[in-house]
């Protein structure tokens, strides 16, 4: 893998085996995962439950050690400590000391990152406002709802103004409004030039904000690249409904376009590639047909995702 | 310098969390109640009331101190790993060794704070019942503090790699062995079987000799305790604690955070 200076995160052939119980049987969770995350992008690490997303993130946070392979962040091997003042991390379902208040816990994390007064309390107040917790900043965390704890988690990951932020399921446990707020926070981080690495299986979020994605299924990367390319892998299709067709047009359409045609009464429905739509319409109008409707069938990331997962599961069970 | 600031932040945070946790108040209230009961028993027995108060009071302090050290101490690391607070802490520029040191220090502070409060209750009871306090009492209580620090370090070591139940059992085991190890050693020297002698000797060498810190009788009966002895016991506690923390840190550095 070529490594440029703009690569903020670089993961090379990471393998992780767990040994559940005392037996010698090992369970391979990551099968040689490699990817890079570039400066300033929002990177989505996407996969079904149990694919190994959290495991990968734990390797990056040095909470678990890879069986083999290497991972580095900002050019430092993940086993180092000092570079972490430039890194923020939101774990899956974060948990904090229940008897402290949000302000206290954030001050604590800011101290751990080496921030000194007066910057520290300003920054703490800043992130509290940013995640919308002003009203509860001085209440103990045991009185917080799940969504509020998630916000404390996000505030904690940003309090020391990191360059790169790792988020494990940042939208989980939030209502639609809360999710939009988190999306806005992530977009603002990008606008500030930060790099965001995000684990998720909520695909609409990926479509909305991610620049590039890696899709992981059963511990293996199945796709890595831009969201657009991923969507273009399968051509977008549209449905065009026409009426008052000349008799022979239907036959010619069949020859000219790689289309599926269905007759419905005096109307026909043509299912064809997006890029052929205008040519079809020109031809049909010239022949005196009437256009009833044109619908773009948006193939969602979800359907492609489901397909990819199904394909790779099939592949691995055939092996 | 920055490193110490971080360790200190973890320690004070641990102390603060412990102070706000109602469980500690319950334990403290209970221990003060026991010390109070000691007075009552003593005042009923008439004979040598003052000594019995002191004896019972100091013993109660030691017992509750260990209880607090073990049960709050075990929760320390394991609770953090289990509840995943450790994830966010280790994602900051804090190494695992720093984390462990901070937790240990915070726990030692918590246990010492409890000891100070219990000592105040003890002093009040002794003075109210017409007794006098001297260097012996201060020395005995100080050594209890050293013993508790050592027990916290033992708890830290075990909770760095086992489940809380096992860690509590092991720590209590070390506590019991530590108070018996001298006896065991002497018994072992008299044994006819060589392997028994060998085992007893190694138990004595490996397990801390906790009787060093037990000056209850001397303090209660006004017998002299030398400052040198206190100094040596302190060195022993600090040395042992350091070794335990090294071991704990080695294990903690090499494990996966599940
Ligand atoms: N400590 C562990 N010991 C044994 N197996 C583990 C351990 N941690 C994770 N696993 C296994 O590794 C696999 C991947 O888990 P991981 O938590 O990384 O999935 P994930 O992609 O984050 O899923 P989700 O979307 O549900 O969060 C699962 O099959 C899980 O059972
Ligand atoms: Mg996960």
XYZ file of C-alpha atoms and ligand atoms in Angstrom:
609
model
C 0.000 0.000 0.000
C 1.398 3.395 -0.900
C 1.549 5.777 1.978
C 1.359 9.490 1.446
C 1.852 12.207 4.009
C -1.823 12.959 3.815
C -2.747 9.575 5.209
C -3.926 10.232 8.736
C -4.748 6.635 9.576
C -2.899 3.740 8.051
C -3.892 0.159 8.744
C -1.818 -2.624 7.199
C -2.875 -6.237 7.193
C -4.236 -6.316 10.728
C -5.205 -9.751 12.029
C -6.864 -10.243 15.392
C -7.544 -13.576 17.032
C -9.505 -13.946 20.226
C -9.240 -16.958 22.455
C -12.588 -17.173 24.151
C -12.425 -19.324 27.286
C -9.350 -21.295 28.221
C -9.230 -23.564 25.186
C -6.643 -23.282 22.475
C -9.264 -22.725 19.803
C -8.872 -19.287 18.409
C -11.485 -17.175 16.781
C -10.254 -14.928 13.987
C -12.207 -11.680 14.022
C -10.059 -9.550 11.698
C -8.623 -11.313 8.641
C -5.883 -9.007 7.417
C -7.621 -5.650 7.308
C -5.944 -2.805 5.408
C -7.158 0.702 4.673
C -6.076 4.317 4.760
C -7.940 7.415 5.853
C -6.887 10.696 4.283
C -6.597 14.088 5.836
C -9.825 16.051 6.195
C -12.237 13.344 5.145
C -15.175 11.724 6.876
C -14.477 8.036 6.625
C -17.257 5.535 7.200
C -16.313 2.088 8.471
C -19.431 0.179 7.596
C -20.508 -3.378 8.220
C -23.189 -5.592 9.718
C -23.324 -6.487 13.417
C -20.375 -8.582 14.469
C -18.290 -7.721 11.402
C -15.369 -6.523 13.494
C -15.821 -2.735 13.404
C -15.457 -2.197 17.139
C -12.570 -4.660 17.247
C -10.743 -2.640 14.571
C -11.384 0.567 16.477
C -10.064 -1.005 19.681
C -6.879 -1.928 17.845
C -6.561 1.693 16.711
C -7.070 2.877 20.302
C -4.498 0.340 21.521
C -7.087 -1.231 23.822
C -6.358 -4.580 22.248
C -3.177 -5.662 20.475
C -3.324 -7.062 16.955
C -2.172 -10.649 16.453
C -0.237 -9.388 13.438
C -0.151 -6.335 11.194
C 0.430 -2.665 11.877
C -1.690 0.385 12.507
C -0.592 3.985 12.779
C -2.296 7.306 13.388
C -0.686 10.604 12.370
C 2.479 8.683 11.613
C 2.797 7.249 15.134
C 2.362 3.562 15.857
C -0.831 3.057 17.855
C 1.122 1.625 20.795
C 2.608 5.056 21.484
C 0.956 7.413 23.959
C 1.966 11.031 23.459
C 0.370 11.599 20.042
C -3.028 10.841 21.582
C -3.589 14.440 22.639
C -4.408 14.897 18.950
C -6.904 12.039 18.931
C -10.495 11.919 20.153
C -12.458 8.722 20.755
C -16.130 7.997 21.379
C -16.617 4.355 22.385
C -19.711 2.278 21.678
C -22.324 2.981 24.426
C -19.991 5.171 26.470
C -20.100 4.986 30.251
C -18.779 7.517 32.717
C -18.434 7.883 36.469
C -22.075 8.296 37.537
C -21.384 10.533 40.518
C -19.611 13.270 38.604
C -21.236 16.079 36.634
C -20.711 16.643 32.910
C -18.557 19.678 33.617
C -16.400 17.739 36.082
C -15.913 14.770 33.809
C -15.020 16.975 30.843
C -12.560 18.928 32.970
C -11.034 15.609 33.977
C -10.583 14.526 30.356
C -9.170 17.916 29.452
C -6.608 17.546 32.262
C -5.676 14.102 31.015
C -4.990 15.633 27.625
C -2.648 18.115 29.248
C -4.822 21.233 28.878
C -4.132 23.996 31.372
C -6.238 26.869 32.674
C -7.654 29.243 31.531
C -8.047 27.531 28.133
C -9.404 24.447 29.845
C -12.570 25.791 31.425
C -13.332 27.873 28.340
C -13.011 24.840 26.129
C -15.123 22.720 28.512
C -17.892 25.310 28.476
C -17.538 25.500 24.687
C -18.048 21.796 24.034
C -20.905 21.591 26.541
C -22.698 24.238 24.522
C -21.693 22.585 21.271
C -23.374 19.288 22.148
C -26.376 21.045 23.717
C -25.948 20.117 27.368
C -25.858 23.600 28.942
C -29.039 22.951 30.908
C -27.627 19.815 32.574
C -23.914 20.599 32.768
C -23.845 20.590 36.567
C -26.100 17.594 37.180
C -24.602 14.216 38.044
C -24.342 11.840 35.124
C -26.446 9.188 36.837
C -29.439 11.425 36.183
C -28.674 11.554 32.455
C -30.649 9.824 29.709
C -28.951 7.592 27.164
C -28.955 10.314 24.539
C -27.452 12.788 26.998
C -24.665 10.335 27.866
C -23.958 9.928 24.172
C -23.534 13.702 23.993
C -21.167 13.678 26.957
C -19.244 11.012 25.062
C -18.990 13.202 22.009
C -18.056 16.247 24.090
C -15.348 14.170 25.757
C -13.919 13.172 22.393
C -13.664 16.809 21.315
C -12.719 18.619 24.506
C -8.974 18.672 23.784
C -9.471 19.901 20.212
C -8.091 16.789 18.474
C -7.018 16.601 14.818
C -8.620 13.237 14.209
C -11.759 11.870 15.834
C -12.864 8.226 16.076
C -16.555 7.612 16.644
C -18.085 4.188 17.297
C -21.767 4.357 16.339
C -22.102 8.071 17.130
C -25.819 8.193 16.298
C -26.864 5.215 18.372
C -29.466 5.938 20.997
C -30.382 9.318 19.534
C -33.716 10.486 18.199
C -33.935 11.895 14.641
C -33.286 15.439 15.858
C -30.341 14.292 17.944
C -28.942 12.435 14.971
C -29.151 15.515 12.825
C -27.327 17.489 15.511
C -24.548 14.919 15.610
C -24.321 14.945 11.815
C -23.979 18.712 11.982
C -21.209 18.395 14.560
C -19.366 15.935 12.337
C -19.747 18.212 9.318
C -18.483 21.147 11.352
C -15.419 19.096 12.333
C -14.783 18.456 8.660
C -15.189 22.153 7.926
C -12.549 22.843 10.564
C -10.213 20.526 8.673
C -10.441 17.608 11.086
C -10.478 13.988 10.014
C -13.350 11.802 11.203
C -13.395 8.010 11.345
C -16.849 6.662 12.031
C -18.121 3.130 12.672
C -21.711 2.709 11.692
C -24.374 0.563 10.175
C -26.843 3.389 9.691
C -26.509 3.792 5.948
C -28.463 6.955 5.458
C -25.904 8.689 7.662
C -23.112 7.292 5.526
C -24.779 8.494 2.355
C -25.367 11.917 3.835
C -21.981 12.734 5.288
C -19.221 10.262 4.451
C -16.643 11.021 1.766
C -15.220 7.538 1.612
C -16.165 4.208 3.085
C -14.706 0.809 3.780
C -17.158 -2.031 3.954
C -16.209 -4.831 6.276
C -17.976 -8.180 6.345
C -16.864 -10.987 8.632
C -13.543 -9.360 9.306
C -12.621 -8.686 5.692
C -12.739 -5.444 3.735
C -15.101 -5.868 0.777
C -15.005 -2.400 -0.646
C -12.957 0.704 -0.091
C -13.453 3.989 -1.896
C -15.793 6.917 -2.361
C -19.476 6.640 -1.636
C -20.272 7.750 -5.214
C -18.171 5.033 -6.811
C -19.800 2.516 -4.607
C -23.212 3.622 -5.746
C -22.161 3.656 -9.407
C -20.989 0.084 -9.262
C -24.544 -0.791 -10.100
C -26.129 1.492 -12.668
C -28.974 3.652 -11.490
C -32.206 2.806 -13.175
C -35.398 4.664 -14.036
C -38.966 3.787 -14.935
C -40.570 5.631 -17.848
C -44.270 5.228 -18.566
C -45.502 6.137 -22.064
C -48.900 6.069 -23.774
C -50.207 6.444 -27.376
C -47.243 4.560 -28.807
C -47.020 3.763 -32.519
C -47.294 -0.007 -32.869
C -43.727 -0.699 -33.953
C -42.036 1.500 -31.354
C -42.175 -1.130 -28.665
C -40.163 -3.561 -30.811
C -37.560 -0.931 -31.683
C -37.164 0.035 -28.026
C -36.459 -3.552 -27.227
C -33.661 -3.592 -29.817
C -32.173 -0.173 -29.076
C -32.167 -0.150 -25.326
C -31.190 -2.751 -22.847
C -34.564 -2.292 -21.230
C -37.310 -4.292 -19.630
C -40.719 -3.447 -21.083
C -44.105 -4.167 -19.640
C -47.454 -3.379 -21.197
C -50.130 -2.029 -18.892
C -53.363 -1.424 -20.852
C -52.599 1.193 -23.540
C -49.535 2.234 -21.603
C -46.130 0.659 -21.468
C -43.671 0.834 -18.630
C -39.995 0.837 -19.589
C -37.371 0.034 -17.035
C -33.974 1.230 -18.233
C -30.608 2.726 -17.304
C -30.598 6.316 -16.124
C -28.289 7.535 -18.835
C -30.599 6.228 -21.610
C -33.645 8.125 -20.379
C -33.228 11.305 -22.412
C -32.538 9.398 -25.641
C -35.661 7.323 -25.069
C -37.796 10.386 -24.379
C -36.557 12.186 -27.511
C -37.340 9.196 -29.631
C -40.760 8.611 -28.112
C -41.828 12.258 -28.399
C -40.655 12.418 -32.017
C -42.865 9.428 -32.747
C -45.855 11.173 -31.177
C -46.070 9.213 -27.936
C -47.101 10.824 -24.679
C -44.987 10.725 -21.550
C -46.992 9.774 -18.465
C -44.225 9.677 -15.900
C -40.505 9.350 -15.343
C -39.349 7.987 -12.001
C -35.767 7.661 -10.975
C -35.350 4.492 -9.024
C -32.756 5.472 -6.484
C -30.787 2.432 -5.573
C -30.057 3.040 -1.954
C -26.782 2.280 -0.316
C -28.821 -0.073 1.752
C -29.761 -2.388 -1.087
C -26.202 -2.441 -2.394
C -24.951 -3.047 1.104
C -27.315 -5.939 1.620
C -26.262 -7.361 -1.727
C -22.553 -7.045 -0.916
C -23.024 -8.702 2.422
C -25.095 -11.499 0.932
C -22.548 -12.049 -1.855
C -19.564 -12.225 0.431
C -21.367 -14.514 2.843
C -22.200 -16.791 -0.078
C -18.597 -16.637 -1.203
C -17.221 -17.539 2.170
C -19.622 -20.424 2.681
C -18.659 -21.874 -0.711
C -15.000 -21.860 0.187
C 5.736 16.971 35.199
C 2.822 16.653 32.786
C 2.729 12.942 33.547
C 2.314 13.565 37.257
C -0.452 16.037 36.546
C -2.309 13.305 34.684
C -1.732 10.678 37.370
C -2.870 13.192 39.964
C -6.003 13.973 37.929
C -6.899 10.272 37.874
C -6.182 9.935 41.600
C -8.286 12.929 42.686
C -11.038 11.884 40.336
C -11.084 8.429 41.931
C -11.202 9.980 45.386
C -14.011 12.309 44.401
C -16.046 9.507 42.863
C -15.476 7.409 45.996
C -16.525 10.220 48.330
C -19.761 10.723 46.434
C -20.511 7.029 46.397
C -22.976 6.331 49.197
C -21.487 2.897 49.845
C -18.466 4.488 51.474
C -20.602 6.501 53.872
C -22.388 3.344 54.846
C -19.111 1.584 55.604
C -17.815 4.580 57.480
C -20.979 4.960 59.511
C -20.860 1.292 60.336
C -17.242 1.387 61.459
C -17.813 4.432 63.652
C -20.805 2.614 65.138
C -18.576 -0.359 65.945
C -16.004 1.876 67.618
C -18.851 3.382 69.634
C -20.055 -0.075 70.598
C -16.548 -0.851 71.810
C -16.923 1.969 74.357
C -20.219 0.576 75.492
C -18.839 -2.910 76.007
C -15.816 -1.458 77.750
C -17.882 0.720 80.056
C -19.914 -2.337 81.029
C -16.862 -4.407 81.907
C -15.406 -1.794 84.376
C -12.088 -3.549 84.694
C -9.387 -1.948 82.570
C -12.045 -0.147 80.567
C -9.632 2.209 78.858
C -7.443 -0.572 77.472
C -10.332 -2.589 76.167
C -11.687 0.477 74.420
C -8.351 1.036 72.768
C -7.843 -2.591 71.903
C -11.303 -3.018 70.406
C -11.206 0.379 68.738
C -7.863 -0.208 67.008
C -8.868 -3.712 65.979
C -12.134 -2.406 64.534
C -10.241 0.245 62.589
C -7.875 -2.360 61.134
C -10.691 -4.686 60.211
C -12.850 -2.046 58.568
C -9.848 -0.513 56.896
C -9.053 -3.823 55.223
C -12.692 -4.355 54.311
C -12.811 -0.977 52.620
C -9.426 -1.496 50.951
C -10.417 -4.864 49.520
C -13.958 -4.253 48.423
C -13.636 -0.744 47.137
C -10.173 -1.511 45.814
C -11.267 -4.490 43.770
C -13.971 -2.468 42.082
C -11.234 -0.117 40.997
C -9.678 -1.486 37.888
C -12.101 -4.212 37.134
C -15.050 -1.873 37.374
C -13.296 0.500 35.017
C -12.561 -2.175 32.458
C -15.977 -3.784 32.796
C -17.860 -0.506 32.561
C -15.460 0.700 29.888
C -14.574 4.015 31.546
C -11.029 2.896 30.879
C -11.619 3.160 27.106
C -11.967 6.898 27.097
C -9.192 7.421 29.636
C -6.670 5.342 27.694
C -7.616 7.094 24.455
C -6.116 10.237 25.977
C -2.336 10.567 26.274
C -2.341 8.349 29.369
C -0.388 5.102 29.391
C -1.742 2.040 31.116
C 0.916 2.327 33.809
C -0.100 5.929 34.510
C -3.715 4.879 34.699
C -2.903 2.124 37.171
C -0.746 4.424 39.295
C -3.469 7.063 39.338
C -6.108 4.555 40.371
C -3.831 3.133 43.053
C -3.034 6.559 44.423
C -6.701 7.588 44.413
C -7.622 4.451 46.264
C -4.853 4.843 48.793
C -6.086 8.420 49.368
C -9.645 7.148 49.812
C -8.584 4.506 52.306
C -6.382 6.969 54.182
C -9.207 9.465 54.363
C -11.398 6.773 55.895
C -8.607 5.946 58.311
C -8.275 9.572 59.373
C -12.030 9.830 59.999
C -12.073 6.590 61.960
C -9.016 7.738 63.930
C -10.778 10.965 64.859
C -13.754 8.954 66.080
C -11.368 6.695 67.989
C -9.508 9.603 69.584
C -12.797 11.207 70.596
C -13.987 8.006 72.226
C -10.698 7.475 74.085
C -10.567 11.044 75.364
C -14.245 11.031 76.386
C -13.751 7.838 78.331
C -10.942 9.490 80.277
C -7.987 7.835 78.522
C -4.879 9.543 77.183
C -3.377 9.484 73.710
C 0.312 9.360 72.879
C 2.933 8.623 70.236
C 2.064 4.927 70.458
C -1.453 5.530 69.169
C -0.286 7.761 66.355
C 2.370 5.232 65.366
C -0.082 2.318 65.476
C -2.617 4.169 63.331
C 0.087 5.292 60.902
C 1.219 1.708 60.469
C -2.386 0.661 59.825
C -2.257 3.231 57.024
C 0.892 1.581 55.627
C -0.695 -1.856 55.807
C -3.803 -0.601 54.020
C -1.644 0.899 51.270
C -0.014 -2.479 50.801
C -3.377 -4.239 50.698
C -4.607 -1.778 48.086
C -1.528 -2.606 46.008
C -2.270 -6.324 46.352
C -5.869 -5.688 45.288
C -4.567 -3.636 42.353
C -2.305 -6.484 41.253
C -5.051 -9.083 41.366
C -7.702 -6.940 39.770
C -5.292 -6.216 36.913
C -5.970 -9.704 35.596
C -8.717 -11.661 37.376
C -12.425 -11.326 37.995
C -13.503 -9.207 40.984
C -14.637 -12.278 42.936
C -11.288 -14.009 42.578
C -9.373 -10.811 43.164
C -11.248 -10.256 46.435
C -10.633 -13.853 47.495
C -6.930 -13.712 46.624
C -6.481 -10.396 48.387
C -8.183 -11.635 51.529
C -6.028 -14.768 51.245
C -2.864 -12.679 51.102
C -4.135 -10.649 54.061
C -4.714 -13.792 56.135
C -1.427 -15.408 55.083
C 0.367 -12.138 55.704
C -0.719 -12.141 59.318
C 0.071 -15.822 59.751
C 3.298 -16.013 57.764
C 5.593 -15.564 60.795
C 3.838 -18.349 62.635
C 3.973 -20.505 59.533
C 7.662 -19.790 59.138
C 8.432 -20.848 62.701
C 6.260 -23.927 62.415
C 7.951 -24.762 59.107
C 11.438 -24.563 60.637
C 10.406 -27.168 63.181
C 8.891 -29.512 60.603
C 10.695 -32.783 59.854
C 9.757 -32.887 56.173
C 12.094 -30.723 54.099
C 9.431 -29.733 51.577
C 7.202 -28.318 54.317
C 10.079 -26.186 55.564
C 10.757 -25.071 52.010
C 7.123 -24.077 51.355
C 6.809 -22.247 54.669
C 10.033 -20.350 53.985
C 8.902 -19.285 50.534
C 5.472 -18.249 51.753
C 7.240 -16.112 54.336
C 9.498 -14.588 51.700
C 6.804 -13.918 49.105
C 3.817 -12.893 51.176
C 4.200 -9.586 52.997
C 4.738 -9.925 56.727
C 1.720 -7.942 57.856
C 2.292 -8.490 61.578
C 5.008 -5.844 61.211
C 2.216 -3.290 61.015
C 0.223 -4.605 63.956
C 0.993 -2.463 66.992
C -2.463 -2.724 68.559
C -1.329 -4.331 71.783
C 1.661 -2.044 72.251
C -0.494 1.052 71.710
C -3.384 -0.136 73.865
C -1.125 -1.103 76.730
C 1.149 1.879 76.592
C 4.207 -0.151 75.643
C 6.983 1.726 73.831
C 7.146 1.733 70.017
C 10.438 2.958 68.592
C 10.537 5.524 65.814
C 13.188 3.446 64.054
C 10.871 0.474 63.966
C 8.116 2.622 62.482
C 10.564 3.963 59.905
C 11.711 0.477 58.890
C 8.139 -0.789 58.622
C 7.310 2.198 56.441
C 10.226 1.437 54.141
C 9.112 -2.178 53.997
C 5.566 -1.149 53.024
C 6.752 1.305 50.384
C 9.215 -1.191 48.897
C 6.682 -3.966 48.762
C 4.020 -1.696 47.298
C 6.403 -0.539 44.571
C 7.209 -4.120 43.613
C 3.513 -5.023 43.506
C 2.725 -2.026 41.326
C 5.514 -2.936 38.927
C 4.049 -6.412 38.569
C 0.505 -5.054 38.211
C 1.619 -2.582 35.568
C 3.455 -5.295 33.612
C 0.337 -7.471 33.538
C -1.994 -4.587 32.795
C 0.163 -3.373 29.913
C 0.052 -6.732 28.207
C -3.614 -7.572 28.430
C -6.508 -6.853 26.088
C -9.228 -4.488 27.305
C -12.307 -6.514 26.494
N -13.160 -10.089 23.619
C -13.669 -10.898 22.706
N -13.516 -12.245 22.804
C -14.025 -13.065 21.872
N -14.706 -12.657 20.791
C -14.898 -11.337 20.631
C -14.394 -10.387 21.580
N -14.725 -9.148 21.165
C -15.415 -9.308 20.022
N -15.526 -10.615 19.700
C -16.188 -11.163 18.493
O -15.695 -10.498 17.381
C -16.706 -10.286 16.417
C -16.726 -8.834 16.022
O -17.156 -8.033 17.094
P -17.233 -6.453 17.009
O -17.684 -5.950 18.319
O -15.954 -5.945 16.474
O -18.386 -6.257 15.918
P -19.015 -4.911 15.366
O -18.750 -4.879 13.900
O -18.582 -3.743 16.144
O -20.567 -5.177 15.586
P -21.736 -4.186 16.068
O -22.276 -3.535 14.861
O -22.729 -5.125 16.665
O -21.185 -3.236 17.060
C -17.998 -10.772 17.046
O -18.275 -12.041 16.499
C -17.677 -10.887 18.508
O -18.373 -11.957 19.078
Mg -19.490 -2.395 17.352
